[in-house]
PDB file of C-alpha atoms in Angstrom:
ATOM      1  CA  MET A   1    -133.009 -44.010 -27.046  1.00 34.00           C
ATOM      2  CA  ILE A   2    -130.647 -44.208 -24.096  1.00 34.00           C
ATOM      3  CA  ALA A   3    -130.082 -47.914 -24.747  1.00 36.00           C
ATOM      4  CA  MET A   4    -129.138 -47.130 -28.344  1.00 34.00           C
ATOM      5  CA  ARG A   5    -126.670 -44.469 -27.201  1.00 34.00           C
ATOM      6  CA  ILE A   6    -125.155 -46.837 -24.667  1.00 34.00           C
ATOM      7  CA  ALA A   7    -124.893 -49.627 -27.233  1.00 36.00           C
ATOM      8  CA  GLY A   8    -123.439 -47.289 -29.856  1.00 36.00           C
ATOM      9  CA  GLY A   9    -120.889 -45.859 -27.478  1.00 38.00           C
ATOM     10  CA  LEU A  10    -120.201 -49.146 -25.850  1.00 35.00           C
ATOM     11  CA  LEU A  11    -117.921 -51.432 -27.562  1.00 31.00           C
ATOM     12  CA  ALA A  12    -114.496 -50.392 -28.227  1.00 31.00           C
ATOM     13  CA  VAL A  13    -111.436 -52.190 -28.587  1.00 30.00           C
ATOM     14  CA  ALA A  14    -108.503 -51.446 -29.927  1.00 29.00           C
ATOM     15  CA  THR A  15    -107.338 -54.696 -29.860  1.00 28.00           C
ATOM     16  CA  LEU A  16    -105.644 -54.048 -32.878  1.00 26.00           C
ATOM     17  CA  THR A  17    -103.491 -56.272 -34.873  1.00 24.00           C
ATOM     18  CA  ALA A  18    -100.280 -56.461 -36.656  1.00 24.00           C
ATOM     19  CA  ALA A  19     -99.354 -56.319 -40.260  1.00 25.00           C
ATOM     20  CA  THR A  20     -96.188 -55.048 -41.754  1.00 23.00           C
ATOM     21  CA  ALA A  21     -95.872 -53.096 -44.928  1.00 27.00           C
ATOM     22  CA  CYS A  22     -93.782 -55.010 -47.388  1.00 28.00           C
ATOM     23  CA  ALA A  23     -91.383 -53.099 -49.560  1.00 29.00           C
ATOM     24  CA  THR A  24     -91.069 -54.323 -53.095  1.00 30.00           C
ATOM     25  CA  SER A  25     -87.628 -55.168 -54.336  1.00 33.00           C
ATOM     26  CA  ALA A  26     -86.148 -53.824 -57.534  1.00 37.00           C
ATOM     27  CA  GLN A  27     -84.236 -57.086 -57.954  1.00 37.00           C
ATOM     28  CA  PRO A  28     -85.622 -59.897 -60.068  1.00 39.00           C
ATOM     29  CA  ALA A  29     -87.134 -62.795 -58.152  1.00 40.00           C
ATOM     30  CA  ASN A  30     -84.257 -65.087 -59.123  1.00 40.00           C
ATOM     31  CA  ALA A  31     -81.489 -62.727 -57.894  1.00 39.00           C
ATOM     32  CA  ARG A  32     -79.305 -64.350 -55.237  1.00 42.00           C
ATOM     33  CA  THR A  33     -77.733 -61.321 -53.642  1.00 39.00           C
ATOM     34  CA  PRO A  34     -77.276 -62.000 -49.930  1.00 41.00           C
ATOM     35  CA  THR A  35     -79.306 -59.713 -47.709  1.00 40.00           C
ATOM     36  CA  ALA A  36     -79.242 -59.183 -43.975  1.00 43.00           C
ATOM     37  CA  THR A  37     -82.433 -60.056 -42.210  1.00 41.00           C
ATOM     38  CA  VAL A  38     -83.264 -57.712 -39.394  1.00 43.00           C
ATOM     39  CA  ALA A  39     -85.930 -58.873 -37.008  1.00 46.00           C
ATOM     40  CA  SER A  40     -88.270 -55.959 -36.468  1.00 55.00           C
ATOM     41  CA  LYS A  41     -89.715 -56.097 -32.976  1.00 79.00           C
ATOM     42  CA  HIS A  42     -92.677 -53.815 -32.412  1.00 80.00           C
ATOM     43  CA  PRO A  43     -93.938 -52.840 -28.973  1.00 88.00           C
ATOM     44  CA  THR A  44     -97.449 -54.018 -28.146  1.00 90.00           C
ATOM     45  CA  GLU A  45    -100.481 -52.277 -26.738  1.00 92.00           C
ATOM     46  CA  THR A  46    -101.481 -52.183 -23.073  1.00 92.00           C
ATOM     47  CA  LEU A  47    -105.060 -52.284 -21.827  1.00 93.00           C
ATOM     48  CA  THR A  48    -106.072 -50.466 -18.632  1.00 95.00           C
ATOM     49  CA  PRO A  49    -109.587 -51.380 -17.410  1.00 94.00           C
ATOM     50  CA  LEU A  50    -111.797 -48.469 -16.329  1.00 97.00           C
ATOM     51  CA  LEU A  51    -115.168 -49.980 -15.448  1.00 96.00           C
ATOM     52  CA  GLN A  52    -116.761 -53.407 -15.523  1.00 96.00           C
ATOM     53  CA  GLN A  53    -120.412 -53.869 -14.630  1.00 96.00           C
ATOM     54  CA  ASN A  54    -123.154 -56.360 -15.309  1.00 96.00           C
ATOM     55  CA  LEU A  55    -125.825 -54.784 -17.495  1.00 95.00           C
ATOM     56  CA  PRO A  56    -129.076 -54.332 -15.608  1.00 92.00           C
ATOM     57  CA  ASP A  57    -132.061 -55.965 -17.301  1.00 91.00           C
ATOM     58  CA  VAL A  58    -129.755 -57.828 -19.718  1.00 93.00           C
ATOM     59  CA  LYS A  59    -129.047 -61.111 -17.982  1.00 94.00           C
ATOM     60  CA  GLY A  60    -125.640 -62.624 -18.758  1.00 96.00           C
ATOM     61  CA  LYS A  61    -124.127 -59.485 -20.347  1.00 97.00           C
ATOM     62  CA  THR A  62    -121.349 -57.253 -19.002  1.00 97.00           C
ATOM     63  CA  PHE A  63    -120.264 -53.733 -19.946  1.00 97.00           C
ATOM     64  CA  THR A  64    -116.498 -53.154 -19.815  1.00 97.00           C
ATOM     65  CA  SER A  65    -114.619 -49.977 -20.686  1.00 97.00           C
ATOM     66  CA  ALA A  66    -110.842 -49.671 -20.983  1.00 97.00           C
ATOM     67  CA  VAL A  67    -108.105 -47.434 -22.327  1.00 98.00           C
ATOM     68  CA  VAL A  68    -105.735 -49.045 -24.815  1.00 96.00           C
ATOM     69  CA  ASN A  69    -102.332 -47.369 -25.113  1.00 97.00           C
ATOM     70  CA  PHE A  70    -100.172 -47.836 -28.202  1.00 96.00           C
ATOM     71  CA  PRO A  71     -96.589 -46.627 -27.790  1.00 97.00           C
ATOM     72  CA  PRO A  72     -94.929 -45.280 -30.953  1.00 96.00           C
ATOM     73  CA  ASN A  73     -94.704 -47.986 -33.671  1.00 95.00           C
ATOM     74  CA  ALA A  74     -96.792 -50.428 -31.565  1.00 95.00           C
ATOM     75  CA  ARG A  75     -99.126 -53.038 -32.934  1.00 93.00           C
ATOM     76  CA  ALA A  76    -101.483 -55.616 -31.509  1.00 93.00           C
ATOM     77  CA  LYS A  77    -101.381 -59.278 -32.424  1.00 93.00           C
ATOM     78  CA  PRO A  78    -104.241 -60.510 -34.615  1.00 93.00           C
ATOM     79  CA  HIS A  79    -107.099 -61.363 -32.289  1.00 94.00           C
ATOM     80  CA  ARG A  80    -110.798 -61.826 -31.664  1.00 94.00           C
ATOM     81  CA  HIS A  81    -113.125 -60.563 -28.974  1.00 93.00           C
ATOM     82  CA  GLY A  82    -115.296 -63.650 -28.812  1.00 90.00           C
ATOM     83  CA  GLU A  83    -118.953 -62.781 -29.104  1.00 94.00           C
ATOM     84  CA  ALA A  84    -118.476 -59.289 -27.663  1.00 96.00           C
ATOM     85  CA  PHE A  85    -119.740 -56.187 -29.417  1.00 96.00           C
ATOM     86  CA  VAL A  86    -116.851 -53.700 -29.432  1.00 97.00           C
ATOM     87  CA  TYR A  87    -116.755 -49.926 -29.800  1.00 97.00           C
ATOM     88  CA  ALA A  88    -113.449 -48.028 -30.172  1.00 97.00           C
ATOM     89  CA  TYR A  89    -112.882 -44.264 -29.974  1.00 98.00           C
ATOM     90  CA  VAL A  90    -109.503 -42.642 -30.714  1.00 98.00           C
ATOM     91  CA  LEU A  91    -108.538 -40.410 -27.791  1.00 98.00           C
ATOM     92  CA  GLN A  92    -105.050 -39.533 -29.056  1.00 98.00           C
ATOM     93  CA  GLY A  93    -102.980 -40.049 -32.206  1.00 98.00           C
ATOM     94  CA  SER A  94    -103.944 -42.337 -35.077  1.00 98.00           C
ATOM     95  CA  VAL A  95    -104.354 -46.072 -35.509  1.00 97.00           C
ATOM     96  CA  ARG A  96    -104.709 -48.302 -38.544  1.00 97.00           C
ATOM     97  CA  SER A  97    -107.270 -51.090 -38.183  1.00 96.00           C
ATOM     98  CA  GLU A  98    -108.484 -53.981 -40.308  1.00 95.00           C
ATOM     99  CA  LEU A  99    -111.177 -56.548 -39.705  1.00 95.00           C
ATOM    100  CA  ALA A 100    -111.061 -59.708 -41.831  1.00 95.00           C
ATOM    101  CA  GLY A 101    -112.775 -59.076 -45.164  1.00 94.00           C
ATOM    102  CA  LYS A 102    -112.857 -55.298 -44.695  1.00 95.00           C
ATOM    103  CA  PRO A 103    -110.432 -52.636 -45.985  1.00 96.00           C
ATOM    104  CA  VAL A 104    -107.624 -51.253 -43.832  1.00 96.00           C
ATOM    105  CA  THR A 105    -108.739 -47.925 -42.366  1.00 97.00           C
ATOM    106  CA  ALA A 106    -106.815 -45.231 -40.499  1.00 97.00           C
ATOM    107  CA  TYR A 107    -108.669 -43.605 -37.612  1.00 98.00           C
ATOM    108  CA  HIS A 108    -107.563 -40.289 -36.116  1.00 98.00           C
ATOM    109  CA  GLN A 109    -108.282 -38.522 -32.847  1.00 98.00           C
ATOM    110  CA  GLY A 110    -112.048 -38.095 -32.441  1.00 98.00           C
ATOM    111  CA  GLN A 111    -112.988 -40.906 -34.861  1.00 98.00           C
ATOM    112  CA  ASN A 112    -114.515 -44.259 -33.910  1.00 97.00           C
ATOM    113  CA  TRP A 113    -115.597 -47.666 -35.190  1.00 95.00           C
ATOM    114  CA  VAL A 114    -117.457 -50.785 -34.075  1.00 95.00           C
ATOM    115  CA  GLU A 115    -116.645 -54.467 -34.349  1.00 95.00           C
ATOM    116  CA  PRO A 116    -119.479 -56.987 -34.556  1.00 95.00           C
ATOM    117  CA  PRO A 117    -119.505 -60.118 -32.411  1.00 95.00           C
ATOM    118  CA  GLY A 118    -117.121 -62.789 -33.747  1.00 93.00           C
ATOM    119  CA  ALA A 119    -115.069 -60.347 -35.857  1.00 94.00           C
ATOM    120  CA  HIS A 120    -111.430 -61.225 -36.569  1.00 96.00           C
ATOM    121  CA  HIS A 121    -109.233 -58.182 -35.957  1.00 93.00           C
ATOM    122  CA  VAL A 122    -106.247 -58.844 -38.214  1.00 95.00           C
ATOM    123  CA  LEU A 123    -104.517 -55.446 -37.927  1.00 94.00           C
ATOM    124  CA  THR A 124    -104.294 -52.757 -35.302  1.00 95.00           C
ATOM    125  CA  GLU A 125    -101.294 -50.495 -35.124  1.00 95.00           C
ATOM    126  CA  ASN A 126    -100.160 -47.018 -34.191  1.00 97.00           C
ATOM    127  CA  THR A 127     -99.526 -45.138 -37.435  1.00 96.00           C
ATOM    128  CA  SER A 128     -96.724 -43.076 -35.864  1.00 96.00           C
ATOM    129  CA  ARG A 129     -93.160 -44.148 -35.141  1.00 95.00           C
ATOM    130  CA  THR A 130     -92.670 -41.216 -32.764  1.00 96.00           C
ATOM    131  CA  LYS A 131     -96.005 -40.391 -31.057  1.00 97.00           C
ATOM    132  CA  PRO A 132     -98.282 -42.543 -28.871  1.00 97.00           C
ATOM    133  CA  ALA A 133    -101.891 -43.388 -29.696  1.00 98.00           C
ATOM    134  CA  LYS A 134    -104.695 -44.066 -27.248  1.00 98.00           C
ATOM    135  CA  LEU A 135    -108.149 -45.624 -27.605  1.00 97.00           C
ATOM    136  CA  LEU A 136    -111.205 -45.832 -25.407  1.00 98.00           C
ATOM    137  CA  VAL A 137    -112.621 -49.300 -25.936  1.00 97.00           C
ATOM    138  CA  VAL A 138    -116.013 -50.513 -24.771  1.00 97.00           C
ATOM    139  CA  PHE A 139    -117.130 -54.147 -24.769  1.00 96.00           C
ATOM    140  CA  VAL A 140    -120.572 -55.660 -24.332  1.00 97.00           C
ATOM    141  CA  SER A 141    -119.743 -59.278 -23.694  1.00 96.00           C
ATOM    142  CA  ASP A 142    -121.022 -62.465 -22.156  1.00 95.00           C
ATOM    143  CA  THR A 143    -120.365 -62.283 -18.420  1.00 96.00           C
ATOM    144  CA  GLY A 144    -117.092 -64.047 -17.629  1.00 94.00           C
ATOM    145  CA  ALA A 145    -115.888 -64.274 -21.247  1.00 93.00           C
ATOM    146  CA  LYS A 146    -112.346 -63.291 -22.210  1.00 91.00           C
ATOM    147  CA  LEU A 147    -112.308 -59.882 -23.873  1.00 90.00           C
ATOM    148  CA  LYS A 148    -109.373 -60.595 -26.190  1.00 88.00           C
ATOM    149  CA  VAL A 149    -107.965 -63.851 -27.526  1.00 87.00           C
ATOM    150  CA  ASP A 150    -104.810 -63.575 -29.655  1.00 88.00           C
ATOM    151  CA  ASP A 151    -104.458 -65.870 -32.687  1.00 87.00           C
TER     152      ASP A 151
END
């Protein structure tokens, strides 16, 4: 029972990835009106480790917890967490998340999700342009493995 609670509350990551909403144009596709291109630079998330410990009685596995901060309008690059099991819990604000092959979902303070080993996290972003968001992320990973690898 305790092991199930630990595993369920374990893996979090807000390693969340980027995707921009595309506005549709009222102009026909063949219109040649010049338009200015503005490069939109979004801030990225920061990860602050809290605890890292080898799991007793589970040789080769490590438990890692961290807080992931998303400034306003921030997004993470598309990424993977290797073979880690990830659990994410929204401490503050709201984030939009998408795993490859799954629908985009918005998670608000108090909500959570899990990511299975090998999942491709294609979108993670703060839904607010003015307020920060914060996640508690827990990983159960192979000891020594990288916790996040950007595409």
